[in-house]
mmCIF file with all atom_site columns, C-alpha atoms and ligand atoms in Angstrom:
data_model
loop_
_atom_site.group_PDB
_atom_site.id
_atom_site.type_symbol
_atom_site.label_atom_id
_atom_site.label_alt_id
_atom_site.label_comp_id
_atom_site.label_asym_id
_atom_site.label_entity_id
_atom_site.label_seq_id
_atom_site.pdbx_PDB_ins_code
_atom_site.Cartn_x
_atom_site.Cartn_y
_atom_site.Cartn_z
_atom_site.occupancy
_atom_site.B_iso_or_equiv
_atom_site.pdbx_formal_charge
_atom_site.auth_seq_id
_atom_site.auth_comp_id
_atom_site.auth_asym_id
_atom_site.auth_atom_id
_atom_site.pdbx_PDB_model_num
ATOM   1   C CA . UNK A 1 1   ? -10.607 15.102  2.907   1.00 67.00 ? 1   UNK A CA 1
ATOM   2   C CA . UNK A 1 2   ? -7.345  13.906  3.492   1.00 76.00 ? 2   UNK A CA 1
ATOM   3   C CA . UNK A 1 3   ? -7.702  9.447   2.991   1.00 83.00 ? 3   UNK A CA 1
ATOM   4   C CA . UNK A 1 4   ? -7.181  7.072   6.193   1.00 97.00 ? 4   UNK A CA 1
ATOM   5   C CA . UNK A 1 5   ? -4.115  5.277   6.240   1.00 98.00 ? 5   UNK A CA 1
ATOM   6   C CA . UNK A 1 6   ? -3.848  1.462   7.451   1.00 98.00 ? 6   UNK A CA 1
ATOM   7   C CA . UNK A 1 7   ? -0.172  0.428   7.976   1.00 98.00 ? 7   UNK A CA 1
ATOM   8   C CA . UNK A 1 8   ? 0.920   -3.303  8.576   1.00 99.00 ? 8   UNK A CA 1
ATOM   9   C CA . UNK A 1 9   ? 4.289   -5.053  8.475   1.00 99.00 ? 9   UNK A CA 1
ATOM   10  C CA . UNK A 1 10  ? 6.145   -7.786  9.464   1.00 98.00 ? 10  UNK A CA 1
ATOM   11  C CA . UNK A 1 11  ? 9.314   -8.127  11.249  1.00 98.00 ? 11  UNK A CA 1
ATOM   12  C CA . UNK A 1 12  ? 11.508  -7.180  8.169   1.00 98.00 ? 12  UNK A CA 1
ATOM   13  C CA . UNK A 1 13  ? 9.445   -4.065  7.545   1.00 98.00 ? 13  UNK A CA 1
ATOM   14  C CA . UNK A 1 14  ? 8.441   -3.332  11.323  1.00 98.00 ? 14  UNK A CA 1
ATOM   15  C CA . UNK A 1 15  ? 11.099  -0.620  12.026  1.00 98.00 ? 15  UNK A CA 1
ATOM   16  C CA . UNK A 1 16  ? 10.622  1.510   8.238   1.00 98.00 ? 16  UNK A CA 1
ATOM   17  C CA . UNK A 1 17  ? 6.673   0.631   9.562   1.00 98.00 ? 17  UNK A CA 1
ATOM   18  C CA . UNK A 1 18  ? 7.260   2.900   12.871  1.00 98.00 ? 18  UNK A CA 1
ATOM   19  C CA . UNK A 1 19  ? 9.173   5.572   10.991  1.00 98.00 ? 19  UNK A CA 1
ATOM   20  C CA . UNK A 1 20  ? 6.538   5.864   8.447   1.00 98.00 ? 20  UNK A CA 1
ATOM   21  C CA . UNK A 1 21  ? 4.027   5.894   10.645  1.00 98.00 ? 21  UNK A CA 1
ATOM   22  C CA . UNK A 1 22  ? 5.554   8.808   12.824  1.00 98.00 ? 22  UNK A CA 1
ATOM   23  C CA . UNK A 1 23  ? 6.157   11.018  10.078  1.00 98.00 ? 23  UNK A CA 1
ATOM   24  C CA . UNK A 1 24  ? 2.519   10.204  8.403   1.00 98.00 ? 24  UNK A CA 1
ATOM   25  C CA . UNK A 1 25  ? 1.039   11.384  11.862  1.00 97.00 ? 25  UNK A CA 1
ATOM   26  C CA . UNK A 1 26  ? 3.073   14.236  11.395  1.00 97.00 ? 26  UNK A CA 1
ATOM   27  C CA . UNK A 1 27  ? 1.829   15.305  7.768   1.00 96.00 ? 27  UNK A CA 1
ATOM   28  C CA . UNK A 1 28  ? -1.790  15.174  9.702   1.00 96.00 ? 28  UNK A CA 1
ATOM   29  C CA . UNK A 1 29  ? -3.250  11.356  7.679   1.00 97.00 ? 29  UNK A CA 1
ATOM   30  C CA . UNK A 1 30  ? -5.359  9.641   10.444  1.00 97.00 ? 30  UNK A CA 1
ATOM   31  C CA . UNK A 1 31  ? -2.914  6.266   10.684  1.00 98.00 ? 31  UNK A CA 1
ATOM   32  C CA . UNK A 1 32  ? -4.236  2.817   11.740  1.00 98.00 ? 32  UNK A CA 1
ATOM   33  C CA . UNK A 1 33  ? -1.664  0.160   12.958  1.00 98.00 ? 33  UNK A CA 1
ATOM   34  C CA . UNK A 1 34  ? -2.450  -3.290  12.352  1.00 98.00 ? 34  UNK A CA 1
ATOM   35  C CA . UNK A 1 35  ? 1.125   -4.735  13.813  1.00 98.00 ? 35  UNK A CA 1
ATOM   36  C CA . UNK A 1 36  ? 3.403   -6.207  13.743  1.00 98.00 ? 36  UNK A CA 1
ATOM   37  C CA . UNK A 1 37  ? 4.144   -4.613  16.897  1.00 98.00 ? 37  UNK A CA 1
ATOM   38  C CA . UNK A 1 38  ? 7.727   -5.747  17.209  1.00 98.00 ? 38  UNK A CA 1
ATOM   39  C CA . UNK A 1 39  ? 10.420  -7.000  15.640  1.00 97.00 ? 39  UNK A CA 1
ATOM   40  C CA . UNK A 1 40  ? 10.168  -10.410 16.441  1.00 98.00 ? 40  UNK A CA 1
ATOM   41  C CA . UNK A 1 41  ? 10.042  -13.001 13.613  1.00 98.00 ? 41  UNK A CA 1
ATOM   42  C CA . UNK A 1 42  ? 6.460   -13.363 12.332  1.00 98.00 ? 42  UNK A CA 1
ATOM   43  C CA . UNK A 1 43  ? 4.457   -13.902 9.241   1.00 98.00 ? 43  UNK A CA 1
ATOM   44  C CA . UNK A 1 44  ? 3.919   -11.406 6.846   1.00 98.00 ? 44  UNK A CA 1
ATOM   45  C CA . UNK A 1 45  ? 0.581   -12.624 5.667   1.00 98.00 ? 45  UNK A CA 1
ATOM   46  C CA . UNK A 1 46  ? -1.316  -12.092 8.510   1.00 98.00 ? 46  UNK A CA 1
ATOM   47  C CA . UNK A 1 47  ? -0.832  -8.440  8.514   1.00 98.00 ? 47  UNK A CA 1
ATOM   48  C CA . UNK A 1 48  ? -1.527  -8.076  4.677   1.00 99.00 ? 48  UNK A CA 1
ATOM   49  C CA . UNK A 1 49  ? -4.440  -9.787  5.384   1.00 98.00 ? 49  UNK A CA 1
ATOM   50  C CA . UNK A 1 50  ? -5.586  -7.518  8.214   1.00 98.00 ? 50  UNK A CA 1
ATOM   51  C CA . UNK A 1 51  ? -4.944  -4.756  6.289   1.00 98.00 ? 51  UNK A CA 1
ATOM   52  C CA . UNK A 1 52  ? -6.441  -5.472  2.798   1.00 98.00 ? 52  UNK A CA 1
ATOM   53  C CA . UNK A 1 53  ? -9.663  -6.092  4.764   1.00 98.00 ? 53  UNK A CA 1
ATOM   54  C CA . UNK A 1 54  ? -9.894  -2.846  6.105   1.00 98.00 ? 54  UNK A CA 1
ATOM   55  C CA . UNK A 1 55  ? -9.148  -1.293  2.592   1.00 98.00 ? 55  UNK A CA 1
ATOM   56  C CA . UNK A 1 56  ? -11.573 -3.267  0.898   1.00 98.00 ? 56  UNK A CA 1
ATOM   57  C CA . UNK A 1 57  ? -14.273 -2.513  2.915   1.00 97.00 ? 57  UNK A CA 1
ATOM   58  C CA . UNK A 1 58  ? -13.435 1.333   3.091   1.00 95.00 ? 58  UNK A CA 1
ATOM   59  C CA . UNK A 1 59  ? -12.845 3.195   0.215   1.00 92.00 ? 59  UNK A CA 1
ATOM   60  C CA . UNK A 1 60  ? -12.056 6.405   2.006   1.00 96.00 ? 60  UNK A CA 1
ATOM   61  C CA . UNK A 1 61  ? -8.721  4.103   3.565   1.00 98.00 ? 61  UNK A CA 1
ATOM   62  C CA . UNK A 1 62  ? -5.624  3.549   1.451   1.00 98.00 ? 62  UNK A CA 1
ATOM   63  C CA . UNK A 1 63  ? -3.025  0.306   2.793   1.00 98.00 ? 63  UNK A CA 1
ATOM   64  C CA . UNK A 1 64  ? 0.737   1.064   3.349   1.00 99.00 ? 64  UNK A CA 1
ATOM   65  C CA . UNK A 1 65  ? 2.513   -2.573  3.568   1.00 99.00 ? 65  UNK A CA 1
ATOM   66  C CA . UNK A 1 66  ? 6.496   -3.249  4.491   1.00 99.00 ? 66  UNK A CA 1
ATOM   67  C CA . UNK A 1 67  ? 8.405   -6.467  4.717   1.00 98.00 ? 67  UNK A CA 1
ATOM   68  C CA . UNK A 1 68  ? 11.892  -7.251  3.592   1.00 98.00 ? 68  UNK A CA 1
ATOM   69  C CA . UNK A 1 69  ? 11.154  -6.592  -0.464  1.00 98.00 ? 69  UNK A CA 1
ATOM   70  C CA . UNK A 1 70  ? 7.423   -6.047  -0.001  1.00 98.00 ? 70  UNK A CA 1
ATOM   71  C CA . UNK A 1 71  ? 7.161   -8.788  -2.934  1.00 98.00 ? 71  UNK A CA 1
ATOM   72  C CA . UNK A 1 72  ? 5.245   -11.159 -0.141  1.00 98.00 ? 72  UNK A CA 1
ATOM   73  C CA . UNK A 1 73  ? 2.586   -8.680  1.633   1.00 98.00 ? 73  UNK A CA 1
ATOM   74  C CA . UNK A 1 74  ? 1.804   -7.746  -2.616  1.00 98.00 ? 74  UNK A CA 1
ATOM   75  C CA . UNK A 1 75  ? 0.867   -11.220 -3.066  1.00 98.00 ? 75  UNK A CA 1
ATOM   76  C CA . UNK A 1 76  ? -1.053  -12.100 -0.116  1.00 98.00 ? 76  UNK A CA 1
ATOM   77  C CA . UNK A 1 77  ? -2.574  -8.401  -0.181  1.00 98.00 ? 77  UNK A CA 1
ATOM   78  C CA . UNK A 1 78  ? -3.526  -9.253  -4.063  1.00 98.00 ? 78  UNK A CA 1
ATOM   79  C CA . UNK A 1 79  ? -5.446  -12.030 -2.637  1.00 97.00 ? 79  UNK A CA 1
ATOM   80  C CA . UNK A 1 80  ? -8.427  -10.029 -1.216  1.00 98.00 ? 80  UNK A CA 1
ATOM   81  C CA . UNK A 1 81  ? -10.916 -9.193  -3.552  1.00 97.00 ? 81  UNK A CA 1
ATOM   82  C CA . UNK A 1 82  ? -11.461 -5.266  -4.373  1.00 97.00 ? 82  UNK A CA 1
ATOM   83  C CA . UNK A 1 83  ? -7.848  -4.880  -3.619  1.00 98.00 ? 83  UNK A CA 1
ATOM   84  C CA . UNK A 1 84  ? -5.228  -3.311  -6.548  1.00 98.00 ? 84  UNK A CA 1
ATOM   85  C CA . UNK A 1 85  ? -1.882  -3.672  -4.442  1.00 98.00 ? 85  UNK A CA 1
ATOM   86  C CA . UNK A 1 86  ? 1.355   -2.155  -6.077  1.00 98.00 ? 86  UNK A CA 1
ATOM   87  C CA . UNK A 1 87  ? 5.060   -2.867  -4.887  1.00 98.00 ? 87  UNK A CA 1
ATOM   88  C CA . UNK A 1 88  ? 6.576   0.472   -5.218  1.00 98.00 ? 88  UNK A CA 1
ATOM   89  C CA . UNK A 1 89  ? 10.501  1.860   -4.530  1.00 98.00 ? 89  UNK A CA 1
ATOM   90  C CA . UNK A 1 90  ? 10.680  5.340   -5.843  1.00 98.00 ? 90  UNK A CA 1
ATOM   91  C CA . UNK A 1 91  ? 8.923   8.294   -6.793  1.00 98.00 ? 91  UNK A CA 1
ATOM   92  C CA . UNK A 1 92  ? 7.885   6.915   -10.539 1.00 98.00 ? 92  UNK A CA 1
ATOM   93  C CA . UNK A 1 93  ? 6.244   3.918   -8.872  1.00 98.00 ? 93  UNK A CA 1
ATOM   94  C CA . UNK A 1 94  ? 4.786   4.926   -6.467  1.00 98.00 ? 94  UNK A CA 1
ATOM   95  C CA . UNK A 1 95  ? 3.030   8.198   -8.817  1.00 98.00 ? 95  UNK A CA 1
ATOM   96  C CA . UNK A 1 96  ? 2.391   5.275   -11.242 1.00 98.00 ? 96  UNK A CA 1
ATOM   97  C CA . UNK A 1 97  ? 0.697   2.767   -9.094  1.00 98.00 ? 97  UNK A CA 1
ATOM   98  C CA . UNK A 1 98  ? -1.306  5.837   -8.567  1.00 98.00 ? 98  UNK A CA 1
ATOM   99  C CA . UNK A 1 99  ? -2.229  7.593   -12.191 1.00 98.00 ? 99  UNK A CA 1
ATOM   100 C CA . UNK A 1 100 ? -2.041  3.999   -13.913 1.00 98.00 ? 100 UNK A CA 1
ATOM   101 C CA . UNK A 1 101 ? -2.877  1.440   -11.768 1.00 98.00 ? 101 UNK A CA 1
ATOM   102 C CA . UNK A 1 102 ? -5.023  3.366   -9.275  1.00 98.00 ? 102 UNK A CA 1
ATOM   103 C CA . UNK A 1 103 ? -3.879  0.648   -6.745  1.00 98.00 ? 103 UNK A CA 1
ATOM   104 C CA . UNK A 1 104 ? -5.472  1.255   -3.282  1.00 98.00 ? 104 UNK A CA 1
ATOM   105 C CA . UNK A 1 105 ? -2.713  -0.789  -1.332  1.00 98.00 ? 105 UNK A CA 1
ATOM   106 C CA . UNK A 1 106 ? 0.987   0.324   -2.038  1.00 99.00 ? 106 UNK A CA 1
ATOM   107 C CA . UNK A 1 107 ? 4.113   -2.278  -0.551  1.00 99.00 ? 107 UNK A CA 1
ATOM   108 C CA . UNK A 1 108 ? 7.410   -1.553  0.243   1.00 99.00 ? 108 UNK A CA 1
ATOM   109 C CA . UNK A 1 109 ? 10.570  -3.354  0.876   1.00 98.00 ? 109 UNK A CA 1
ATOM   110 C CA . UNK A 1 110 ? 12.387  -2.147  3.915   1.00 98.00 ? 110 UNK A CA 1
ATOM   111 C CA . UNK A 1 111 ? 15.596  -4.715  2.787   1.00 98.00 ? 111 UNK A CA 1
ATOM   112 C CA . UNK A 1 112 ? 15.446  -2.525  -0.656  1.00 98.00 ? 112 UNK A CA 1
ATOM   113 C CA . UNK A 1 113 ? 14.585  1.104   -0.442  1.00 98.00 ? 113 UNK A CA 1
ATOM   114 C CA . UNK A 1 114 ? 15.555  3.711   2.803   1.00 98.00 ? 114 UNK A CA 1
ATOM   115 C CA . UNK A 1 115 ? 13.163  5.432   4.572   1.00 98.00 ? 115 UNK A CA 1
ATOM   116 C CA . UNK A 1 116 ? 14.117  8.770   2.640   1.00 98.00 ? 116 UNK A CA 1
ATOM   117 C CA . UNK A 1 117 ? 13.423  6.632   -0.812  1.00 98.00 ? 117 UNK A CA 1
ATOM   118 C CA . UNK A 1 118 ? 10.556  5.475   1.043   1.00 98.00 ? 118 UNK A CA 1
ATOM   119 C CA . UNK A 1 119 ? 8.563   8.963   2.519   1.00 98.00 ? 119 UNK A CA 1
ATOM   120 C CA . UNK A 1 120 ? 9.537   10.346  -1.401  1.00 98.00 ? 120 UNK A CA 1
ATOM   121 C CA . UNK A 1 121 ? 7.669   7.291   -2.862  1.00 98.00 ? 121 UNK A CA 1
ATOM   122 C CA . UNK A 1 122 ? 4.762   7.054   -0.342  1.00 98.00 ? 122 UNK A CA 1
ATOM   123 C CA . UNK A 1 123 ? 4.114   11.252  -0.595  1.00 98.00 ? 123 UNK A CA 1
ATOM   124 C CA . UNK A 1 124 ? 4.028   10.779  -5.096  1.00 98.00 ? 124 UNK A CA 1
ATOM   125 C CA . UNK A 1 125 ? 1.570   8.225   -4.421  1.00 98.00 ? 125 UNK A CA 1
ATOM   126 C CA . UNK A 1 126 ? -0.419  10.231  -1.891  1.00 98.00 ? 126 UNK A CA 1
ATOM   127 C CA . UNK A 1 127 ? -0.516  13.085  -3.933  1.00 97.00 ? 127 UNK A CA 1
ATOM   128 C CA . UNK A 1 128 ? -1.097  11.529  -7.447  1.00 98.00 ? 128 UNK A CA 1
ATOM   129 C CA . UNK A 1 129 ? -4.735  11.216  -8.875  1.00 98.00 ? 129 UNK A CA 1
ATOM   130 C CA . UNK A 1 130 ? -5.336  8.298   -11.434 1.00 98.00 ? 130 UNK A CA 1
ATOM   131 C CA . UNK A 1 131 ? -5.528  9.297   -14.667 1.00 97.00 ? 131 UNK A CA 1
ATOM   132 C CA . UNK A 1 132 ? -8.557  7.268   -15.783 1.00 96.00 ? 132 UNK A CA 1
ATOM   133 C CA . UNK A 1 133 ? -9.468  6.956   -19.971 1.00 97.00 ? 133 UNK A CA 1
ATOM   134 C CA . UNK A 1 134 ? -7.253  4.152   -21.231 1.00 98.00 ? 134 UNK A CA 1
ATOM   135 C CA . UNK A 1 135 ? -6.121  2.925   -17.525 1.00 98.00 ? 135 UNK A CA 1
ATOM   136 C CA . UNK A 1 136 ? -9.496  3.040   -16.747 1.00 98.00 ? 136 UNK A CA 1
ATOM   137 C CA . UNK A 1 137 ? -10.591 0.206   -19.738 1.00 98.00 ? 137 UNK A CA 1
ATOM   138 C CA . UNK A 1 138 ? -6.847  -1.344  -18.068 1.00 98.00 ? 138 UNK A CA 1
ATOM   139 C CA . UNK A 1 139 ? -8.030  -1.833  -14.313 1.00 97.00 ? 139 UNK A CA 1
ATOM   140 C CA . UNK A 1 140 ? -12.009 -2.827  -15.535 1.00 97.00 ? 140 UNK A CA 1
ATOM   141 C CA . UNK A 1 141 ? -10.260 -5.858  -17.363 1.00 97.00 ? 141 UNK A CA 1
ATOM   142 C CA . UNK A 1 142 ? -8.519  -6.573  -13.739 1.00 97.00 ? 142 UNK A CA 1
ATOM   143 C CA . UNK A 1 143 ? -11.576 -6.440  -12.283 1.00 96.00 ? 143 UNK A CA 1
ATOM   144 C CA . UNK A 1 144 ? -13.169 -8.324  -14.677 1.00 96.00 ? 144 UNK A CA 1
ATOM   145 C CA . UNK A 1 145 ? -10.700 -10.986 -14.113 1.00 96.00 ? 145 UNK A CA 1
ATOM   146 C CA . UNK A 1 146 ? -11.185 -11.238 -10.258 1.00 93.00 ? 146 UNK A CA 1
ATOM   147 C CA . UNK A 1 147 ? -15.136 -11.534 -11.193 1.00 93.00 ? 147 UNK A CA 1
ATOM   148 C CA . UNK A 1 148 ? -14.185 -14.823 -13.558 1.00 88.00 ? 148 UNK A CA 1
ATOM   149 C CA . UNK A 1 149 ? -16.603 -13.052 -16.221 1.00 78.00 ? 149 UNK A CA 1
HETATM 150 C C1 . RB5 B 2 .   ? 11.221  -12.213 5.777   1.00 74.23 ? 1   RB5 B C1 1
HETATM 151 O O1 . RB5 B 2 .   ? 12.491  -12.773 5.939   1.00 74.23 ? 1   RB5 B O1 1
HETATM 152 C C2 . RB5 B 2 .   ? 10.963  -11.920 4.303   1.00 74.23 ? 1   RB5 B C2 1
HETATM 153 O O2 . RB5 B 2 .   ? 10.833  -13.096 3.590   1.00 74.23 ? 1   RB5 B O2 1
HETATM 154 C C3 . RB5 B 2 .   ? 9.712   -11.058 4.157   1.00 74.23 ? 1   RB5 B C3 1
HETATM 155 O O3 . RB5 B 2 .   ? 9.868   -9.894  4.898   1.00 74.23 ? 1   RB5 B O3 1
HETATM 156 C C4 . RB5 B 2 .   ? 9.375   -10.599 2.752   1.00 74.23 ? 1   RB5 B C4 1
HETATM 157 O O4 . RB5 B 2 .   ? 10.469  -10.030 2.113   1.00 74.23 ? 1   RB5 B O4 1
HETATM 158 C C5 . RB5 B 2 .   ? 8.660   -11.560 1.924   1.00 74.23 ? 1   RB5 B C5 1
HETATM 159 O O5 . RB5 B 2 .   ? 8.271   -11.284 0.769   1.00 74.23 ? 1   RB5 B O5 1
#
């Protein structure tokens, strides 16, 4: 079964947001919006926020964040617990955030990367599988960390 996609930006990423989102439609993944719905100045925390929530309570849903480097919707997305978010710009990050990291939020700077640069990253990603073994023991310690144990 093909994973739900939730999609947030702010106003930096809000137009690489709506392309994205077209062409994910188009490759058939079952996309949820979570705004910004213009390109009006706001804040790109509140739309990490929004979607980290839904990803952590929904393991069947992967996040797909944009603002102007995606360096600020990584933090604040990083912030939620259960979430592994990765700021990706090309095909070997984004199929590494997948097989490595198996991060289920990936972010993307729409000042840095094109939305060409952008679909190729996103679809590596999409299609990768993590790899599990030693990244596995790698992404337990994260986890272990977020539990304070
Ligand atoms: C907005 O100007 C910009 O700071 C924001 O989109 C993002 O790049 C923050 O990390």
């Amino acid at each position: 079964m093909k994973k739900k996609i939730a999609i947030g930006s702010d106003h930096a990423g809000f137009a690489l947001k709506e392309q994205i989102k077209k062409w994910l439609e188009k490759e058939g993944y079952s996309v949820r919006d979570f705004g910004c719905f213009s390109a009006e100045s706001c804040d790109y925390p509140d739309f990490a926020e929004k979607v980290a929530k839904e990803v952590a309570k929904d393991r069947n849903t992967i996040g797909i964040l944009f603002c102007g480097t995606g360096i600020g919707m990584c933090i604040a997305a990083n912030k939620i617990k259960g979430i592994h978010a990765a700021l990706i710009h090309n095909e070997f990050t984004g199929k590494s955030a997948k097989e490595h990291n198996n991060a289920n939020i990936i972010c993307l700077g729409a000042r840095v990367i094109n939305f060409a640069t952008a679909k190729k990253a996103i679809s590596t990603f999409l299609n990768a599988e993590f790899q599990g073994g030693r990244h596995s023991r790698r992404v337990k310690k994260i986890e272990r960390i977020e539990k304070n144990v």
